[in-house]
Short mmCIF file of C-alpha atoms in Angstrom, two decimals:
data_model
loop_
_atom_site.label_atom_id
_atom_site.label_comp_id
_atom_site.label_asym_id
_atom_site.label_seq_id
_atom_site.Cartn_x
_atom_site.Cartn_y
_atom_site.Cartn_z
CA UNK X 1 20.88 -25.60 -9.74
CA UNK X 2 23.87 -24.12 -9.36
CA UNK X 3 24.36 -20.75 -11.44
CA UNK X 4 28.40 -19.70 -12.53
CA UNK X 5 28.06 -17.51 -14.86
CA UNK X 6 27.31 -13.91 -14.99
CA UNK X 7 24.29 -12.47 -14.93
CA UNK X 8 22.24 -9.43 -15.44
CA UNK X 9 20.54 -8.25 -12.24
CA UNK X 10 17.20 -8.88 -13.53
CA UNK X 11 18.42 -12.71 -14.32
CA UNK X 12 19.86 -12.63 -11.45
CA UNK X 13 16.96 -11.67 -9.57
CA UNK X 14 14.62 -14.21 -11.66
CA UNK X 15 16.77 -17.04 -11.19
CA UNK X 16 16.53 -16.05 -7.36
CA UNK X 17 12.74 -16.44 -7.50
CA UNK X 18 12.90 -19.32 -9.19
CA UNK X 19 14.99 -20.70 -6.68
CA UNK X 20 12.93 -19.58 -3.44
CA UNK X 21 9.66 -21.08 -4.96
CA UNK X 22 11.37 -24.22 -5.37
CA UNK X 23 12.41 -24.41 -1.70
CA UNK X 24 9.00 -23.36 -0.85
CA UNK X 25 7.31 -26.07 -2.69
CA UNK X 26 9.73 -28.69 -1.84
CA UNK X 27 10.39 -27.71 1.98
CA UNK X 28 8.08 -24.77 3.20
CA UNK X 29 7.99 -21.53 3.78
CA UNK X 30 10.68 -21.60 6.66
CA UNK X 31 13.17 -23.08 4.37
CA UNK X 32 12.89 -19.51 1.96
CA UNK X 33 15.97 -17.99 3.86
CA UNK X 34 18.58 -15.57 1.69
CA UNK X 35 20.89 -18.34 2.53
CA UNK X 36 19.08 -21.15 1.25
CA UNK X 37 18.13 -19.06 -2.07
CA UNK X 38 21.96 -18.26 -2.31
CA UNK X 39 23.05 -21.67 -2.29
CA UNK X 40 20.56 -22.46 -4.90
CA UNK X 41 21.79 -20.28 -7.31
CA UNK X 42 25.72 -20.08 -6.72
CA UNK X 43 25.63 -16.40 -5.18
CA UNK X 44 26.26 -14.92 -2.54
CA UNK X 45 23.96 -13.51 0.37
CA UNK X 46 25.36 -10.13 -0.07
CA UNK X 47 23.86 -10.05 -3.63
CA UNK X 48 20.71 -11.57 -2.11
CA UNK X 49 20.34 -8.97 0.03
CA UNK X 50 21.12 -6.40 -2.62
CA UNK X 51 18.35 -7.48 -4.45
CA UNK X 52 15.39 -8.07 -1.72
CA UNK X 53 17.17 -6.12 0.84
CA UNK X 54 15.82 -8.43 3.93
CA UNK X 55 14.25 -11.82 4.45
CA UNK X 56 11.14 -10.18 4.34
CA UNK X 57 12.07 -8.70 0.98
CA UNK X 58 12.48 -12.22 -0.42
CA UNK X 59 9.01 -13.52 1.00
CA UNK X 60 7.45 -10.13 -0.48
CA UNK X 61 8.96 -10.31 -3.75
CA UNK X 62 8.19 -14.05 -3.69
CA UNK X 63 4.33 -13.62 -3.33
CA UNK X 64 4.73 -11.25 -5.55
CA UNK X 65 6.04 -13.37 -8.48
CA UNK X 66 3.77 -16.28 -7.46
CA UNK X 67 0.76 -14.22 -7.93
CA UNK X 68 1.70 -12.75 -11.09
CA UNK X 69 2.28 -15.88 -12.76
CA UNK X 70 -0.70 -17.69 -11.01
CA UNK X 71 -3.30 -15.19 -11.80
CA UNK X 72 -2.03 -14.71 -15.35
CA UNK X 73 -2.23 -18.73 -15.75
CA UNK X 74 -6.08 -18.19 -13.86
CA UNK X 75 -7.31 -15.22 -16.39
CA UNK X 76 -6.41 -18.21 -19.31
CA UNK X 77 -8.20 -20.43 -18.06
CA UNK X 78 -11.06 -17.85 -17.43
CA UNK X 79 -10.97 -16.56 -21.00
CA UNK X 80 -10.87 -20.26 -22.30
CA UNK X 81 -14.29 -21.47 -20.00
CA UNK X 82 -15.79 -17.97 -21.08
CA UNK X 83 -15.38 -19.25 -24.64
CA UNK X 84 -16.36 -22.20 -24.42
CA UNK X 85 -12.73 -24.56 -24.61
CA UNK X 86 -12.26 -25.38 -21.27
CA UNK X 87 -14.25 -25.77 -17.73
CA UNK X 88 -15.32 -23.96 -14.51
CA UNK X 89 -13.38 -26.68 -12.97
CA UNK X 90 -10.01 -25.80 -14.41
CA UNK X 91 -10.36 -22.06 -13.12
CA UNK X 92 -10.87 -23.49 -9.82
CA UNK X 93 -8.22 -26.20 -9.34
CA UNK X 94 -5.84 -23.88 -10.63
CA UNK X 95 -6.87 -21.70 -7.89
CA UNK X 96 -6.62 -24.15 -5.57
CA UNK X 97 -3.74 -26.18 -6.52
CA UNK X 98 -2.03 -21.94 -6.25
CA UNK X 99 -2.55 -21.96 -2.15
CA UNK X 100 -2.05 -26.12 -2.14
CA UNK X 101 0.96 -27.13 -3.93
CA UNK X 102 2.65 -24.06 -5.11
CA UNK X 103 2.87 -23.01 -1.29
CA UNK X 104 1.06 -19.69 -1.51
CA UNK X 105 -1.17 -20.67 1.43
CA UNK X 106 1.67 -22.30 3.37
CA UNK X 107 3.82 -18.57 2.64
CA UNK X 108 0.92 -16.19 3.56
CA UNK X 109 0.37 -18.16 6.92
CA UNK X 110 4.17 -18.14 7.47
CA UNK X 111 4.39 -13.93 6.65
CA UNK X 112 1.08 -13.47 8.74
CA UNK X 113 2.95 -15.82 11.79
CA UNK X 114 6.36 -13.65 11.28
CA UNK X 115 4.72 -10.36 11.36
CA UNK X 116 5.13 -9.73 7.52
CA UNK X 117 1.52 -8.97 6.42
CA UNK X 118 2.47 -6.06 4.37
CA UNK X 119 4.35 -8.92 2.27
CA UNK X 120 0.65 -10.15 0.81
CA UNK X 121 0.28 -7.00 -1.11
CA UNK X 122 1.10 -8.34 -3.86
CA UNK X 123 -1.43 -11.21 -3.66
CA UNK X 124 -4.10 -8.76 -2.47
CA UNK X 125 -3.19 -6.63 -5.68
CA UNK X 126 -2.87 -9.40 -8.20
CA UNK X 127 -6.29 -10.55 -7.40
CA UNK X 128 -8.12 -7.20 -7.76
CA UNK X 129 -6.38 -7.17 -10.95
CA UNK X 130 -7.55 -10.15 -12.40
CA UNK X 131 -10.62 -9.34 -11.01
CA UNK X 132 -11.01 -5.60 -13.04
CA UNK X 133 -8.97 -7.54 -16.64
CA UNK X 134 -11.99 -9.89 -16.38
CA UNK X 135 -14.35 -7.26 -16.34
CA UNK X 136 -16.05 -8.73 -12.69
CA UNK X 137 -15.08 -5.72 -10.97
CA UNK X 138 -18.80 -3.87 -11.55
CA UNK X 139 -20.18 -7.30 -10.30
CA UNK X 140 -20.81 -7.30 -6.51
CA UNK X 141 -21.64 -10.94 -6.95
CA UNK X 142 -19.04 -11.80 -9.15
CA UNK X 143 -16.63 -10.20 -6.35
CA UNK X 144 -18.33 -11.96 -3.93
CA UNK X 145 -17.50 -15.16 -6.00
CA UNK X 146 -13.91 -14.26 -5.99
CA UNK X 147 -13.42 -13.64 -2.77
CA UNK X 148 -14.95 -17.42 -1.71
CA UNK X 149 -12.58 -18.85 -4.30
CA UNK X 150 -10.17 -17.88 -2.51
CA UNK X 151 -11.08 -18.23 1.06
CA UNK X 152 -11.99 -22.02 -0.04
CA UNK X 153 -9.03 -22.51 -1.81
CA UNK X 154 -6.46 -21.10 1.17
CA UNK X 155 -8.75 -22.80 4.01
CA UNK X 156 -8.12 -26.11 1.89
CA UNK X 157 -4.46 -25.98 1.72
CA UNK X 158 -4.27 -24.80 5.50
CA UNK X 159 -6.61 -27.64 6.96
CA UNK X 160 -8.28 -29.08 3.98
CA UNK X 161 -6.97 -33.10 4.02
CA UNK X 162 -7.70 -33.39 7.93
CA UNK X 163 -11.25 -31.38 7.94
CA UNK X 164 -12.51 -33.70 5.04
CA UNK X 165 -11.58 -36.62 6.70
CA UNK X 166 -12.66 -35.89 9.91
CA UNK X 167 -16.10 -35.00 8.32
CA UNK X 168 -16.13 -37.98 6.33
CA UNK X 169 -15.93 -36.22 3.29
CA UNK X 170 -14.32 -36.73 -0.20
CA UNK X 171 -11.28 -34.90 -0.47
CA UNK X 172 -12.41 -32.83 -3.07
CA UNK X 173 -15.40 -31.76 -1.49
CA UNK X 174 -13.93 -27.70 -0.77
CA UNK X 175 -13.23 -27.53 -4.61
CA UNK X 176 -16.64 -28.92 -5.76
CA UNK X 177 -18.59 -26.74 -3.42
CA UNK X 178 -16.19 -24.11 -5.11
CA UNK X 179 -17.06 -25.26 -8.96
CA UNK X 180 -20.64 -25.41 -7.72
CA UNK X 181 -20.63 -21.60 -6.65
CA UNK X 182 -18.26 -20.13 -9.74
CA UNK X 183 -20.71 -21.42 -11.74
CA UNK X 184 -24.30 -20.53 -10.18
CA UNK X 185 -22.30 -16.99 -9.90
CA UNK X 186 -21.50 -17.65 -13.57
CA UNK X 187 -24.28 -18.64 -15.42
CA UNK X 188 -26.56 -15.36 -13.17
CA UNK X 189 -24.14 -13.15 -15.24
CA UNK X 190 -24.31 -15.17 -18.35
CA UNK X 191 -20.63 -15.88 -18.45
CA UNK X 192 -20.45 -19.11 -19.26
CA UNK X 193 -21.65 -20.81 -22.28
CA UNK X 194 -23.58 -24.08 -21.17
CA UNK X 195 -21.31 -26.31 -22.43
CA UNK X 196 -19.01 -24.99 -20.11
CA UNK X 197 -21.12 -25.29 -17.17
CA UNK X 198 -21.06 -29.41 -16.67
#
């Protein structure tokens, strides 16, 4: 996608974004250079570099954008089980499919590797967010909850296909042992309607 016209910063900027979450879905995390993103879009790595300021920069405000939008897309999907018009199940393959095929695991491994930790932030952040908007926050078990979400969710995108093999297991077995928790944790707090439980 090749971008000629001019744009406002924040377009600019967005369209940027855009661009490096493509290349991280389609080739990795080592393929979201300022060069790579520039070529995307038609601009130059100078105005790359006046937007993120570094490599790093990118990768930061990257995470950053992916865990907006994923945890906004999660809280829907949260609000919709909650009343009743949609499933445990979609709260947690939308975690899931987050770290697996939207590249968030794959990029916080690759910022952890390359020294860039301060980069998950914005991860870190957007989940204690979502947490506190869906009122969990004065939950110690519904914390709890969270935070195995998302430990099963990022172990599964880091080693998930060749530990479920090699333990002769389906391959969704890390998400149903996740659907299975979310709602035991659920139904303690009275969350859930039932019909939403099965």
């Amino acid at each position: 996608m090749s971008i000629k016209k001019r744009l406002s910063p924040e377009a600019s900027r967005d369209a940027a974004l855009e661009a490096a979450r493509s290349l991280l879905i389609e080739a990795g995390p080592q393929a979201v250079t300022l060069k790579a993103v520039a070529g995307r879009i038609g601009r130059t790595h100078a105005n790359l570099l006046h937007h993120f300021g570094s490599a790093s920069g990118l990768q930061k405000a990257l995470a950053s954008h992916l865990a907006g939008t994923v945890c906004a897309t999660i809280a829907e999907a949260v609000h919709a089980a909650r009343a009743g018009m949609g499933q445990p199940r979609d709260v947690v393959d939308l975690t899931f499919d987050a770290f697996d095929r939207e590249g968030a695991g794959a990029l916080a491994s690759w910022m952890l590797l390359s020294g860039n930790e301060d980069a998950l932030d914005p991860i870190i952040d957007a989940i204690h967010n979502l947490v506190v908007e869906l009122n969990d926050f004065n939950s110690e078990d519904q914390r709890r909850t969270t935070l195995a979400l998302v430990h099963l969710a990022l172990g599964d995108a880091l080693l998930g296909g060749p530990l479920t093999q090699s333990l002769e297991l389906p391959r969704t077995a890390a998400r149903d042992v996740a659907e299975a928790l979310l709602i035991e944790s659920a139904a303690k707090a009275g969350i859930f309607p039932p019909a939403a439980q099965g």
